[in-house]
Short mmCIF file of C-alpha atoms in Angstrom, two decimals:
data_model
loop_
_atom_site.label_atom_id
_atom_site.label_comp_id
_atom_site.label_asym_id
_atom_site.label_seq_id
_atom_site.Cartn_x
_atom_site.Cartn_y
_atom_site.Cartn_z
CA MET A 1 0.00 0.00 0.00
CA THR A 2 1.28 3.43 -0.88
CA ILE A 3 0.53 6.31 1.42
CA THR A 4 0.24 9.60 -0.40
CA THR A 5 1.09 12.54 1.85
CA SER A 6 0.02 16.08 1.16
CA PRO A 7 2.81 18.31 -0.05
CA ALA A 8 4.17 20.75 2.50
CA PRO A 9 2.09 23.94 2.34
CA ILE A 10 4.82 26.01 0.73
CA ARG A 11 3.37 28.21 -2.02
CA ASN A 12 5.36 30.88 -3.90
CA GLY A 13 8.15 30.20 -1.40
CA ILE A 14 5.87 31.17 1.51
CA ASP A 15 5.22 28.70 4.34
CA THR A 16 1.47 29.18 4.54
CA ALA A 17 1.20 27.12 7.74
CA GLN A 18 3.60 29.58 9.40
CA VAL A 19 1.53 32.49 8.10
CA TYR A 20 -1.71 31.11 9.58
CA GLY A 21 0.06 30.25 12.84
CA THR A 22 1.37 33.80 13.08
CA LEU A 23 -2.07 35.28 12.49
CA ASP A 24 -3.42 33.10 15.34
CA VAL A 25 -0.67 34.34 17.66
CA LEU A 26 -1.33 38.00 16.77
CA LYS A 27 -5.04 37.54 17.46
CA ALA A 28 -4.42 35.84 20.82
CA GLN A 29 -1.49 38.03 21.93
CA PRO A 30 -1.86 41.52 20.45
CA GLU A 31 1.33 42.66 22.21
CA ALA A 32 3.24 40.41 19.80
CA ALA A 33 2.13 42.67 16.93
CA ARG A 34 4.44 45.51 17.88
CA PHE A 35 7.49 45.81 15.58
CA GLU A 36 10.30 48.34 15.84
CA PHE A 37 12.76 48.57 12.96
CA ARG A 38 16.03 50.52 13.18
CA VAL A 39 18.68 51.91 10.90
CA ARG A 40 21.97 53.52 11.94
CA ASN A 41 23.52 55.84 9.35
CA SER A 42 26.94 57.51 9.24
CA TRP A 43 28.16 60.17 6.84
CA ILE A 44 31.29 59.17 4.91
CA ASP A 45 32.08 62.15 2.62
CA GLY A 46 30.18 64.46 0.31
CA THR A 47 26.79 62.93 -0.54
CA HIS A 48 27.94 59.45 0.54
CA SER A 49 26.62 57.77 3.70
CA ARG A 50 26.32 54.23 5.01
CA SER A 51 23.50 52.52 6.90
CA THR A 52 23.90 49.54 9.19
CA ILE A 53 20.74 47.44 9.62
CA HIS A 54 20.75 44.65 12.14
CA GLY A 55 18.39 44.07 15.09
CA PHE A 56 14.69 44.79 15.42
CA TRP A 57 11.95 44.18 17.95
CA GLY A 58 9.05 41.99 16.84
CA ALA A 59 6.75 39.14 17.86
CA GLY A 60 7.41 39.92 21.51
CA ALA A 61 11.20 39.70 21.45
CA GLU A 62 14.41 41.25 20.14
CA ASP A 63 15.20 39.41 16.91
CA ALA A 64 18.28 37.19 16.97
CA SER A 65 18.04 35.69 13.50
CA ARG A 66 20.53 38.01 11.82
CA THR A 67 24.06 37.00 12.70
CA GLU A 68 25.63 39.80 10.64
CA PRO A 69 24.39 43.35 9.99
CA PHE A 70 23.34 44.46 6.54
CA VAL A 71 25.42 47.39 5.26
CA VAL A 72 23.83 49.62 2.62
CA ASP A 73 25.28 52.82 1.12
CA ALA A 74 23.55 55.82 -0.43
CA SER A 75 24.97 58.64 -2.52
CA GLU A 76 24.27 60.67 -5.66
CA PRO A 77 25.45 60.76 -9.29
CA PRO A 78 27.83 63.56 -10.38
CA VAL A 79 25.02 65.79 -11.66
CA LEU A 80 23.72 65.84 -8.06
CA PHE A 81 27.21 66.45 -6.58
CA GLY A 82 28.13 62.85 -5.73
CA HIS A 83 30.31 60.17 -7.32
CA ASN A 84 27.85 57.30 -7.96
CA GLU A 85 29.03 55.44 -4.87
CA ALA A 86 25.51 53.92 -4.52
CA PRO A 87 21.88 54.50 -5.57
CA ASN A 88 20.42 57.77 -4.36
CA PRO A 89 17.87 58.06 -1.54
CA ALA A 90 14.91 58.72 -3.85
CA GLU A 91 15.79 55.54 -5.77
CA TYR A 92 15.92 53.63 -2.47
CA LEU A 93 12.42 54.88 -1.68
CA LEU A 94 11.25 53.41 -5.01
CA HIS A 95 13.09 50.17 -4.17
CA ALA A 96 11.38 50.02 -0.77
CA LEU A 97 7.99 50.48 -2.43
CA ALA A 98 8.73 47.86 -5.10
CA GLY A 99 9.99 45.29 -2.60
CA CYS A 100 7.03 45.76 -0.27
CA LEU A 101 4.32 45.63 -2.94
CA THR A 102 5.95 42.57 -4.48
CA LEU A 103 6.28 40.55 -1.26
CA THR A 104 2.75 41.53 -0.27
CA ILE A 105 1.45 40.33 -3.64
CA VAL A 106 3.32 37.05 -3.09
CA ASN A 107 1.92 36.63 0.45
CA VAL A 108 -1.64 37.43 -0.64
CA ALA A 109 -1.37 35.03 -3.58
CA ALA A 110 -0.05 32.26 -1.32
CA ALA A 111 -2.98 32.73 1.07
CA ARG A 112 -5.43 32.60 -1.86
CA LYS A 113 -3.85 29.44 -3.32
CA VAL A 114 -2.58 31.27 -6.40
CA GLU A 115 0.76 30.05 -7.75
CA LEU A 116 2.76 32.88 -9.27
CA TYR A 117 5.20 32.46 -12.16
CA GLU A 118 6.39 36.05 -12.48
CA VAL A 119 6.08 39.34 -10.63
CA SER A 120 8.07 42.23 -12.07
CA ALA A 121 7.65 45.95 -11.80
CA THR A 122 8.98 49.21 -13.17
CA LEU A 123 8.70 52.25 -10.91
CA THR A 124 9.28 55.84 -11.94
CA GLY A 125 9.27 59.00 -9.87
CA VAL A 126 9.36 62.50 -11.33
CA LEU A 127 10.42 65.66 -9.53
CA ASP A 128 11.31 69.26 -10.38
CA ALA A 129 14.60 70.17 -8.72
CA ARG A 130 13.50 73.80 -8.37
CA GLY A 131 11.70 72.56 -5.25
CA ALA A 132 14.52 70.91 -3.31
CA THR A 133 17.03 73.59 -4.34
CA GLY A 134 14.75 76.31 -2.97
CA ILE A 135 14.67 78.14 -6.33
CA ASP A 136 10.86 78.07 -6.62
CA PRO A 137 8.52 77.24 -3.74
CA ALA A 138 5.79 76.35 -6.25
CA TYR A 139 7.45 72.92 -6.54
CA ARG A 140 7.63 70.34 -3.77
CA ASN A 141 10.96 68.73 -2.85
CA GLY A 142 9.92 65.15 -3.53
CA PHE A 143 8.32 63.27 -6.38
CA GLU A 144 5.18 64.84 -7.83
CA ARG A 145 3.96 61.29 -8.40
CA ILE A 146 5.14 57.70 -8.53
CA ASP A 147 4.04 55.30 -11.26
CA VAL A 148 4.24 51.57 -10.59
CA SER A 149 3.72 49.21 -13.52
CA PHE A 150 3.44 45.52 -12.61
CA SER A 151 3.67 42.51 -14.91
CA ILE A 152 2.23 39.40 -13.27
CA ARG A 153 1.78 35.81 -14.37
CA GLY A 154 0.18 33.01 -12.37
CA ASP A 155 -2.19 30.05 -12.45
CA ALA A 156 -5.33 32.14 -11.85
CA SER A 157 -7.69 34.19 -13.98
CA PRO A 158 -6.68 37.74 -14.92
CA GLU A 159 -9.49 38.96 -12.65
CA LYS A 160 -8.16 37.02 -9.66
CA LEU A 161 -4.59 38.18 -10.27
CA ALA A 162 -5.79 41.78 -10.49
CA GLU A 163 -7.66 41.26 -7.19
CA VAL A 164 -4.44 40.00 -5.57
CA VAL A 165 -2.68 43.23 -6.59
CA GLU A 166 -5.53 45.36 -5.25
CA ARG A 167 -5.47 43.49 -1.95
CA ALA A 168 -1.69 43.89 -1.74
CA LYS A 169 -2.01 47.65 -2.26
CA ALA A 170 -4.49 47.73 0.61
CA ARG A 171 -2.15 45.79 2.92
CA SER A 172 1.38 46.94 1.97
CA VAL A 173 3.37 48.57 4.77
CA VAL A 174 5.49 50.80 2.51
CA TYR A 175 2.69 51.65 0.06
CA ASP A 176 0.71 53.00 3.02
CA MET A 177 3.66 55.11 4.21
CA VAL A 178 4.56 56.51 0.78
CA ALA A 179 0.99 57.17 -0.29
CA ASN A 180 -0.21 58.61 3.03
CA GLY A 181 2.89 59.92 4.81
CA VAL A 182 4.18 59.24 8.32
CA PRO A 183 4.84 61.66 11.20
CA VAL A 184 8.63 62.12 11.41
CA ALA A 185 10.27 63.59 14.53
CA VAL A 186 13.86 64.80 14.13
CA THR A 187 16.01 65.53 17.17
CA THR A 188 19.62 66.71 16.99
CA ASP A 189 22.49 66.37 19.43
CA VAL A 190 24.94 69.13 18.49
CA ARG A 191 28.38 68.81 20.01
CA MET B 1 56.76 86.84 -6.18
CA THR B 2 54.53 84.07 -4.96
CA ILE B 3 50.96 83.97 -6.15
CA THR B 4 48.70 82.42 -3.56
CA THR B 5 45.67 80.80 -5.09
CA SER B 6 42.53 80.09 -3.12
CA PRO B 7 42.01 76.46 -2.27
CA ALA B 8 39.55 74.63 -4.48
CA PRO B 9 36.06 75.25 -3.07
CA ILE B 10 35.51 71.67 -1.92
CA ARG B 11 33.84 71.63 1.47
CA ASN B 12 32.56 68.48 3.20
CA GLY B 13 33.38 66.67 -0.03
CA ILE B 14 30.97 68.93 -1.98
CA ASP B 15 32.24 70.98 -4.93
CA THR B 16 30.53 74.25 -4.00
CA ALA B 17 31.44 75.87 -7.33
CA GLN B 18 29.54 73.07 -9.09
CA VAL B 19 26.57 73.59 -6.76
CA TYR B 20 26.37 77.33 -7.51
CA GLY B 21 26.85 76.67 -11.23
CA THR B 22 23.99 74.17 -11.16
CA LEU B 23 21.70 76.63 -9.38
CA ASP B 24 22.44 79.22 -12.10
CA VAL B 25 21.60 76.67 -14.82
CA LEU B 26 18.30 75.71 -13.12
CA LYS B 27 17.31 79.37 -12.82
CA ALA B 28 18.14 80.09 -16.49
CA GLN B 29 16.80 76.81 -17.94
CA PRO B 30 13.91 75.54 -15.80
CA GLU B 31 13.44 72.54 -18.12
CA ALA B 32 16.76 71.20 -16.79
CA ALA B 33 15.13 70.83 -13.35
CA ARG B 34 13.04 67.81 -14.35
CA PHE B 35 14.38 64.51 -12.97
CA GLU B 36 12.92 61.05 -13.50
CA PHE B 37 14.31 58.20 -11.41
CA ARG B 38 13.54 54.54 -12.14
CA VAL B 39 13.76 51.18 -10.46
CA ARG B 40 13.09 47.78 -12.03
CA ASN B 41 12.20 45.01 -9.58
CA SER B 42 11.83 41.26 -10.11
CA TRP B 43 10.46 38.69 -7.68
CA ILE B 44 12.91 35.87 -6.90
CA ASP B 45 11.10 33.60 -4.39
CA GLY B 46 9.04 34.02 -1.26
CA THR B 47 9.55 37.50 0.17
CA HIS B 48 12.78 37.99 -1.80
CA SER B 49 12.99 40.42 -4.74
CA ARG B 50 15.74 42.28 -6.55
CA SER B 51 15.87 45.84 -7.88
CA THR B 52 18.07 47.04 -10.72
CA ILE B 53 18.82 50.76 -10.65
CA HIS B 54 20.67 52.30 -13.58
CA GLY B 55 19.62 55.18 -15.81
CA PHE B 56 17.68 58.34 -14.98
CA TRP B 57 16.65 61.54 -16.72
CA GLY B 58 18.00 64.78 -15.28
CA ALA B 59 19.58 68.13 -16.17
CA GLY B 60 18.09 67.93 -19.65
CA ALA B 61 19.52 64.56 -20.66
CA GLU B 62 19.51 60.83 -20.00
CA ASP B 63 22.31 60.20 -17.53
CA ALA B 64 25.29 58.25 -18.84
CA SER B 65 27.54 58.39 -15.77
CA ARG B 66 26.69 54.93 -14.43
CA THR B 67 28.51 52.29 -16.41
CA GLU B 68 27.04 49.41 -14.38
CA PRO B 69 23.61 49.07 -12.77
CA PHE B 70 23.21 48.97 -9.00
CA VAL B 71 21.58 45.73 -7.83
CA VAL B 72 19.77 45.84 -4.48
CA ASP B 73 17.75 43.03 -2.88
CA ALA B 74 14.90 43.16 -0.38
CA SER B 75 13.38 40.40 1.74
CA GLU B 76 12.16 39.69 5.28
CA PRO B 77 13.45 37.91 8.40
CA PRO B 78 11.99 34.49 9.29
CA VAL B 79 9.41 35.97 11.69
CA LEU B 80 7.96 37.77 8.65
CA PHE B 81 8.15 34.67 6.42
CA GLY B 82 11.48 35.34 4.70
CA HIS B 83 15.02 34.10 5.10
CA ASN B 84 17.00 37.30 5.83
CA GLU B 85 18.22 37.52 2.24
CA ALA B 86 18.36 41.33 2.60
CA PRO B 87 16.95 44.20 4.69
CA ASN B 88 13.20 44.52 4.55
CA PRO B 89 11.34 47.24 2.64
CA ALA B 90 10.41 49.25 5.75
CA GLU B 91 14.10 49.29 6.73
CA TYR B 92 14.97 50.53 3.22
CA LEU B 93 12.49 53.37 3.67
CA LEU B 94 14.36 54.36 6.86
CA HIS B 95 17.67 54.07 4.96
CA ALA B 96 16.31 56.33 2.18
CA LEU B 97 15.25 58.90 4.76
CA ALA B 98 18.60 58.73 6.59
CA GLY B 99 20.65 59.04 3.41
CA CYS B 100 18.63 61.98 2.11
CA LEU B 101 18.59 63.99 5.34
CA THR B 102 22.32 63.38 5.77
CA LEU B 103 23.37 64.47 2.28
CA THR B 104 21.08 67.48 2.49
CA ILE B 105 22.67 68.47 5.81
CA VAL B 106 26.10 68.13 4.15
CA ASN B 107 25.05 70.22 1.13
CA VAL B 108 23.48 72.95 3.28
CA ALA B 109 26.54 73.06 5.54
CA ALA B 110 28.86 73.34 2.52
CA ALA B 111 26.83 76.27 1.15
CA ARG B 112 26.97 77.99 4.55
CA LYS B 113 30.73 77.49 4.91
CA VAL B 114 30.33 75.06 7.82
CA GLU B 115 32.88 72.25 7.96
CA LEU B 116 31.38 69.07 9.37
CA TYR B 117 33.33 66.48 11.32
CA GLU B 118 30.54 63.97 11.99
CA VAL B 119 26.96 63.35 10.95
CA SER B 120 25.39 60.18 12.30
CA ALA B 121 21.81 59.19 12.86
CA THR B 122 19.65 56.49 14.40
CA LEU B 123 16.20 56.01 12.91
CA THR B 124 13.41 53.92 14.40
CA GLY B 125 9.98 53.13 13.04
CA VAL B 126 7.24 51.43 15.04
CA LEU B 127 4.22 49.61 13.64
CA ASP B 128 1.50 47.28 14.88
CA ALA B 129 1.26 44.26 12.58
CA ARG B 130 -2.46 43.94 13.25
CA GLY B 131 -2.77 46.63 10.56
CA ALA B 132 -0.90 45.07 7.65
CA THR B 133 -2.24 41.59 8.43
CA GLY B 134 -5.80 42.89 8.28
CA ILE B 135 -6.57 41.63 11.81
CA ASP B 136 -7.67 45.04 13.12
CA PRO B 137 -8.46 48.03 10.88
CA ALA B 138 -7.84 50.37 13.83
CA TYR B 139 -4.13 50.10 12.99
CA ARG B 140 -2.49 51.45 9.85
CA ASN B 141 -0.20 49.22 7.77
CA GLY B 142 2.89 51.39 8.04
CA PHE B 143 4.86 53.01 10.82
CA GLU B 144 2.83 54.99 13.33
CA ARG B 145 5.79 57.33 13.55
CA ILE B 146 9.46 57.59 12.66
CA ASP B 147 12.03 59.00 15.09
CA VAL B 148 15.29 60.36 13.71
CA SER B 149 18.06 61.17 16.17
CA PHE B 150 21.07 63.02 14.70
CA SER B 151 24.48 63.53 16.24
CA ILE B 152 26.39 66.33 14.52
CA ARG B 153 29.81 67.90 15.01
CA GLY B 154 31.29 70.78 13.03
CA ASP B 155 33.21 74.06 13.20
CA ALA B 156 30.14 76.20 13.88
CA SER B 157 28.12 77.16 16.92
CA PRO B 158 25.49 74.73 18.19
CA GLU B 159 22.85 77.24 17.06
CA LYS B 160 24.21 77.34 13.51
CA LEU B 161 24.48 73.53 13.33
CA ALA B 162 20.89 73.22 14.53
CA GLU B 163 19.85 75.72 11.83
CA VAL B 164 21.59 73.59 9.19
CA VAL B 165 19.52 70.57 10.28
CA GLU B 166 16.29 72.60 10.19
CA ARG B 167 17.10 73.87 6.70
CA ALA B 168 17.91 70.33 5.54
CA LYS B 169 14.52 69.09 6.82
CA ALA B 170 12.88 71.85 4.81
CA ARG B 171 14.75 70.89 1.61
CA SER B 172 15.12 67.09 1.76
CA VAL B 173 13.51 65.18 -1.13
CA VAL B 174 12.79 61.98 0.85
CA TYR B 175 11.79 63.74 4.09
CA ASP B 176 9.13 65.58 2.10
CA MET B 177 7.85 62.33 0.57
CA VAL B 178 7.82 60.34 3.82
CA ALA B 179 6.34 63.12 5.93
CA ASN B 180 3.75 64.27 3.40
CA GLY B 181 3.07 61.32 1.11
CA VAL B 182 3.14 61.05 -2.68
CA PRO B 183 0.37 60.07 -5.12
CA VAL B 184 1.12 56.50 -6.27
CA ALA B 185 -0.53 55.05 -9.39
CA VAL B 186 -0.35 51.27 -9.78
CA THR B 187 -1.16 49.61 -13.10
CA THR B 188 -1.00 45.86 -13.69
CA ASP B 189 -0.43 43.85 -16.82
CA VAL B 190 -1.85 40.38 -16.09
CA ARG B 191 -0.84 37.66 -18.51
#
C-alpha cells in the first residue's frame, strides 16, 4: 500500500502554515504585533553615507536571526554632486515600495492558493529640482507622483490576479507610508 | 613673487562651485530641473525580490555616468516569512530617509561654509502588525511614527548647526515624501 502525503504547504516560497500560525498568535497576543525597525547611518564624505541594519523588535522579542548586519550605502550621481558610490535616496524609496508591494502580492497570492510564475515591476518617480534647491517654492521637494507598472503571471484568472494586486495595495506597509505619509520627529544632538 | 591661489572650493566633499553653477543653470533653464528616477524590480522567491537601478533623466539629458547598474535586494526575516536575504522594505524606507537627510545636511553646511566632522543618525519606526495583516483596521499598515536622532559635530556654533539641520529638513527630497506622502498610481499587466 502506498501512502500519499500532502505536499508541505509552501506556495510561492511562503510557508502558509507559518503564516496562519502567526495570524493566530497576533489575534491571541496583540502585544506580539508591535514591531520596531532601526537603521543607523553615518556620513562618509560628500553625498555618501552608510546605513547599518541589524536588530529589530518583533513578535514579543528582540530578533536574533541576523548574525551579521546588513550594510547599505547611499549617494548621488555627479550631476547631483556625488560620485555614484551607490543609488540615491529617492531611488531607495522606489526600491522600498517595489519590494514591499511585491512581497505583499506574493503573500496574498499564497494565502489565496494562487501560484505565481512572475512578478516584475517598473517604478518611476518624477520631480522638479527647483523645489529641493529652494529656487521656486511652487514645486515640492519630492516626487510629484510615482508610477508603478506591474507585470504578473500566475495560475489564476486575470481577474483574480488583479484582485491580488488590489489586496496587496491595501495591505502593503510601505505603500501606506509613501501614499499617506508618516509623522517624522527629528532631534539633533549638536556637540 | 609668490601667487597664492585660493584652495579649491571643496567643502565636506561637496564641490561648492559646481553647486552654484547648477543653481544658475536651473534658474536660467527651468526645463533642466526635471528629474525622472527609475527602479526595475523582479520577484525571486518568497519575500525575496531584486531591484536594478541604472539610468535616470536629469539636467536635460539621459544620464550616462553609471557604467554598471546597482543591484539591491529586499526580503524579510523568518518571523515575517522570509530568510534574511536582505533588509526589509520598511528598513529601506528608513535608509532612504537617513541618506537623504544626511546628504542634504552636508550640502546645506557646505553652502553655509560650515565644515562638518561627523553626521550620524539612528532612525526607528514602530508599527503594529495587526494593521498590515488585516486583523484590526484600527491600525495602519505602516509606521505609526518615525524617530530620527542626529548627532552632529562641526566648526560652527550649536545654534548654527541646529539651523543647518532645520534647513535640511525643509529641503530634503525623501523627508518631504515620507512626511507628506506622494500620489502613487499602480497599473498591472496580467498575462
